CSV table of N, CA and C in Angstrom, one decimal:
chain,number,residue,atom,x,y,z
A,134,MET,N,-6.9,12.5,-28.0
A,134,MET,CA,-6.6,12.6,-26.6
A,134,MET,C,-7.5,11.8,-25.8
A,135,PRO,N,-8.8,11.5,-26.1
A,135,PRO,CA,-9.7,10.7,-25.2
A,135,PRO,C,-9.1,9.2,-25.3
A,136,GLU,N,-8.5,8.8,-26.4
A,136,GLU,CA,-8.0,7.4,-26.5
A,136,GLU,C,-6.8,7.3,-25.5
A,137,LEU,N,-5.9,8.3,-25.4
A,137,LEU,CA,-4.8,8.3,-24.5
A,137,LEU,C,-5.4,8.2,-23.0
A,138,LEU,N,-6.3,9.0,-22.7
A,138,LEU,CA,-6.9,9.0,-21.4
A,138,LEU,C,-7.5,7.6,-21.0
A,139,SER,N,-8.1,6.9,-21.9
A,139,SER,CA,-8.7,5.7,-21.7
A,139,SER,C,-7.6,4.6,-21.5
A,140,VAL,N,-6.5,4.7,-22.2
A,140,VAL,CA,-5.5,3.8,-22.1
A,140,VAL,C,-4.8,4.0,-20.7
A,141,VAL,N,-4.6,5.1,-20.3
A,141,VAL,CA,-4.0,5.5,-19.0
A,141,VAL,C,-4.9,5.0,-17.9
A,142,ALA,N,-6.3,5.2,-18.1
A,142,ALA,CA,-7.2,4.7,-17.1
A,142,ALA,C,-7.2,3.2,-16.9
A,143,VAL,N,-7.1,2.5,-18.0
A,143,VAL,CA,-7.0,1.0,-17.9
A,143,VAL,C,-5.7,0.6,-17.2
A,144,ILE,N,-4.6,1.2,-17.7
A,144,ILE,CA,-3.3,0.8,-17.1
A,144,ILE,C,-3.3,1.1,-15.6
A,145,GLY,N,-3.8,2.3,-15.3
A,145,GLY,CA,-3.9,2.7,-13.8
A,145,GLY,C,-4.8,1.7,-13.0
A,146,GLY,N,-5.9,1.2,-13.6
A,146,GLY,CA,-6.9,0.4,-13.0
A,146,GLY,C,-6.2,-1.1,-12.7
A,147,ILE,N,-5.4,-1.5,-13.8
A,147,ILE,CA,-4.6,-2.7,-13.6
A,147,ILE,C,-3.6,-2.6,-12.5
A,148,ALA,N,-2.9,-1.5,-12.5
A,148,ALA,CA,-1.9,-1.2,-11.5
A,148,ALA,C,-2.5,-1.2,-10.1
A,149,ALA,N,-3.7,-0.6,-10.0
A,149,ALA,CA,-4.3,-0.6,-8.7
A,149,ALA,C,-4.8,-1.9,-8.2
A,150,VAL,N,-5.3,-2.8,-9.1
A,150,VAL,CA,-5.7,-4.1,-8.8
A,150,VAL,C,-4.5,-5.0,-8.3
A,151,LEU,N,-3.4,-4.8,-9.1
A,151,LEU,CA,-2.2,-5.6,-8.8
A,151,LEU,C,-1.6,-5.2,-7.4
A,152,ALA,N,-1.6,-3.8,-7.1
A,152,ALA,CA,-1.1,-3.4,-5.8
A,152,ALA,C,-2.0,-3.9,-4.7
A,153,SER,N,-3.3,-3.9,-4.9
A,153,SER,CA,-4.1,-4.4,-3.8
A,153,SER,C,-4.0,-6.0,-3.6
A,154,LEU,N,-3.8,-6.7,-4.7
A,154,LEU,CA,-3.5,-8.2,-4.5
A,154,LEU,C,-2.2,-8.4,-3.9
A,155,ILE,N,-1.2,-7.6,-4.2
A,155,ILE,CA,0.1,-7.7,-3.4
A,155,ILE,C,-0.1,-7.5,-2.0
A,156,ALA,N,-0.8,-6.3,-1.6
A,156,ALA,CA,-1.0,-6.1,-0.3
A,156,ALA,C,-1.8,-7.1,0.5
A,157,LEU,N,-2.8,-7.7,-0.2
A,157,LEU,CA,-3.6,-8.8,0.4
A,157,LEU,C,-2.8,-10.0,0.6
A,158,ALA,N,-1.9,-10.4,-0.4
A,158,ALA,CA,-1.0,-11.6,-0.2
A,158,ALA,C,0.0,-11.3,0.9
A,159,ALA,N,0.5,-10.1,1.1
A,159,ALA,CA,1.5,-9.9,2.1
A,159,ALA,C,0.8,-10.0,3.5
A,160,ARG,N,-0.4,-9.4,3.6
A,160,ARG,CA,-1.2,-9.5,4.9
A,160,ARG,C,-1.5,-11.0,5.3
A,161,ALA,N,-2.0,-11.8,4.3
A,161,ALA,CA,-2.1,-13.2,4.4
A,161,ALA,C,-1.0,-13.9,4.9
A,162,ARG,N,0.2,-13.7,4.3
A,162,ARG,CA,1.4,-14.3,4.7
A,162,ARG,C,1.8,-13.9,6.1
A,163,ARG,N,1.6,-12.7,6.6
A,163,ARG,CA,1.9,-12.3,7.9
A,163,ARG,C,1.0,-13.0,8.9
A,164,ARG,N,-0.3,-13.2,8.6
A,164,ARG,CA,-1.2,-13.9,9.5
A,164,ARG,C,-1.1,-15.3,9.5
A,165,GLY,N,-0.4,-15.9,8.5
A,165,GLY,CA,-0.1,-17.4,8.4
A,165,GLY,C,-1.5,-18.0,7.9
A,166,ALA,N,-2.3,-17.3,7.1
A,166,ALA,CA,-3.6,-17.9,6.7
A,166,ALA,C,-3.4,-18.6,5.4
A,167,THR,N,-2.3,-18.8,4.8
A,167,THR,CA,-2.1,-19.4,3.5
A,167,THR,C,-1.7,-20.8,3.5
A,168,GLY,N,-1.2,-21.3,4.5
A,168,GLY,CA,-0.5,-22.6,4.6
A,168,GLY,C,-1.5,-23.7,4.3
A,169,ALA,N,-2.6,-23.7,5.0
A,169,ALA,CA,-3.5,-24.8,4.8
A,169,ALA,C,-4.2,-24.8,3.5
A,170,GLY,N,-4.5,-23.6,2.9
A,170,GLY,CA,-5.1,-23.6,1.6
A,170,GLY,C,-4.2,-24.0,0.5
A,171,ILE,N,-3.0,-23.6,0.5
A,171,ILE,CA,-1.9,-24.1,-0.5
A,171,ILE,C,-1.7,-25.5,-0.3
A,172,ALA,N,-1.6,-26.0,0.9
A,172,ALA,CA,-1.3,-27.4,1.1
A,172,ALA,C,-2.6,-28.3,0.5
A,173,GLY,N,-3.8,-27.8,0.7
A,173,GLY,CA,-4.9,-28.5,0.2
A,173,GLY,C,-4.9,-28.5,-1.3
A,174,ALA,N,-4.6,-27.4,-1.9
A,174,ALA,CA,-4.6,-27.2,-3.3
A,174,ALA,C,-3.6,-28.1,-4.0
A,175,MET,N,-2.4,-28.2,-3.3
A,175,MET,CA,-1.3,-29.0,-3.9
A,175,MET,C,-1.5,-30.4,-3.6
A,176,ALA,N,-2.2,-30.8,-2.5
A,176,ALA,CA,-2.5,-32.2,-2.3
A,176,ALA,C,-3.6,-32.7,-3.4
A,177,ALA,N,-4.5,-31.9,-3.8
A,177,ALA,CA,-5.5,-32.2,-4.8
A,177,ALA,C,-4.8,-32.3,-6.1
A,178,TYR,N,-3.8,-31.5,-6.4
A,178,TYR,CA,-3.2,-31.4,-7.7
A,178,TYR,C,-2.3,-32.7,-7.8
A,179,ASP,N,-1.6,-33.1,-6.7
A,179,ASP,CA,-0.8,-34.1,-6.6
A,179,ASP,C,-1.5,-35.4,-6.8
A,180,GLU,N,-2.7,-35.5,-6.2
A,180,GLU,CA,-3.6,-36.7,-6.2
A,180,GLU,C,-4.1,-36.8,-7.7
A,181,ALA,N,-4.4,-35.8,-8.4
A,181,ALA,CA,-5.0,-35.9,-9.6
A,181,ALA,C,-3.9,-36.2,-10.7
A,182,PHE,N,-2.7,-35.7,-10.6
A,182,PHE,CA,-1.8,-36.0,-11.7
A,182,PHE,C,-0.7,-36.9,-11.3
A,183,HIS,N,-0.7,-37.3,-10.0
A,183,HIS,CA,0.3,-38.3,-9.6
A,183,HIS,C,-0.3,-39.3,-8.6
A,184,GLY,N,-1.1,-40.1,-9.2
A,184,GLY,CA,-2.0,-41.0,-8.4
A,184,GLY,C,-1.2,-41.8,-7.5
A,185,THR,N,0.1,-42.3,-7.8
A,185,THR,CA,0.8,-43.2,-7.0
A,185,THR,C,1.7,-42.5,-6.1
A,186,ALA,N,1.4,-41.2,-5.8
A,186,ALA,CA,2.3,-40.4,-4.9
A,186,ALA,C,2.2,-41.0,-3.5
A,187,HIS,N,1.0,-41.3,-3.0
A,187,HIS,CA,0.9,-41.8,-1.6
A,187,HIS,C,1.7,-43.1,-1.5
A,188,ASP,N,1.4,-44.0,-2.4
A,188,ASP,CA,2.2,-45.3,-2.4
A,188,ASP,C,3.6,-45.2,-2.4
A,189,THR,N,4.2,-44.3,-3.2
A,189,THR,CA,5.6,-43.9,-3.2
A,189,THR,C,6.0,-43.5,-1.9
A,190,TYR,N,5.3,-42.5,-1.3
A,190,TYR,CA,5.6,-42.0,0.0
A,190,TYR,C,5.7,-43.0,1.1
A,191,VAL,N,4.7,-44.0,1.0
A,191,VAL,CA,4.7,-45.0,2.0
A,191,VAL,C,5.9,-45.9,1.8
A,192,GLU,N,6.3,-46.3,0.6
A,192,GLU,CA,7.5,-47.1,0.3
A,192,GLU,C,8.7,-46.4,0.7
A,193,VAL,N,8.8,-45.2,0.6
A,193,VAL,CA,10.1,-44.3,0.9
A,193,VAL,C,10.1,-44.4,2.5
A,194,GLN,N,9.1,-44.2,3.2
A,194,GLN,CA,9.2,-44.2,4.6
A,194,GLN,C,9.5,-45.5,5.2
A,195,ALA,N,9.0,-46.6,4.4
A,195,ALA,CA,9.3,-48.1,4.9
A,195,ALA,C,10.8,-48.3,4.7
A,196,GLN,N,11.3,-47.8,3.6
A,196,GLN,CA,12.7,-48.0,3.3
A,196,GLN,C,13.6,-47.2,4.4
A,197,ALA,N,13.1,-46.1,4.8
A,197,ALA,CA,13.8,-45.3,5.8
A,197,ALA,C,13.8,-46.0,7.1
A,198,ASP,N,12.8,-46.7,7.4
A,198,ASP,CA,12.6,-47.4,8.7
A,198,ASP,C,13.5,-48.7,8.6
A,199,ARG,N,13.8,-49.2,7.5
A,199,ARG,CA,14.5,-50.5,7.4
A,199,ARG,C,16.0,-50.3,7.4
A,200,THR,N,16.5,-49.1,7.3
A,200,THR,CA,18.0,-48.8,7.2
A,200,THR,C,18.6,-49.1,8.6
A,201,VAL,N,19.8,-49.8,8.5
A,201,VAL,CA,20.5,-50.1,9.7
A,201,VAL,C,21.4,-49.1,10.1
A,202,PRO,N,21.4,-48.6,11.3
A,202,PRO,CA,22.3,-47.5,11.6
A,202,PRO,C,23.8,-47.9,11.6
A,203,ILE,N,24.6,-47.0,11.1
A,203,ILE,CA,26.0,-47.4,10.9
A,203,ILE,C,26.7,-47.1,12.3
A,204,PRO,N,27.4,-48.0,12.8
A,204,PRO,CA,28.2,-47.9,14.0
A,204,PRO,C,29.2,-46.7,14.0
A,205,ALA,N,29.5,-46.2,15.1
A,205,ALA,CA,30.5,-45.1,15.1
A,205,ALA,C,31.9,-45.9,15.0
A,206,PRO,N,32.9,-45.1,14.4
A,206,PRO,CA,34.2,-45.7,14.2
A,206,PRO,C,34.8,-46.2,15.5
A,207,ASP,N,34.5,-45.7,16.7
A,207,ASP,CA,35.3,-46.2,17.9
A,207,ASP,C,34.4,-47.3,18.6
A,208,ASP,N,33.3,-47.7,18.1
A,208,ASP,CA,32.5,-48.8,18.6
A,208,ASP,C,33.1,-50.1,18.1
A,209,ARG,N,33.2,-51.1,19.0
A,209,ARG,CA,33.8,-52.4,18.6
A,209,ARG,C,32.9,-53.4,18.9
């Protein structure tokens, strides 16, 4: 019986920790406190594993600026 009680206590503790983390995440999302942290973490990850990401972004923006607008069908 003591083994069962310890297993139940461990499972209950894990459930309590998960519930508190879920509540904390929901509160942070409501307050909008997660945007900058996640953006910073993803920028660091992107820079570490995709070193040419910035160069690619600059090239895509340059290509977007070079596109010629298509005239409307009724323009002559």
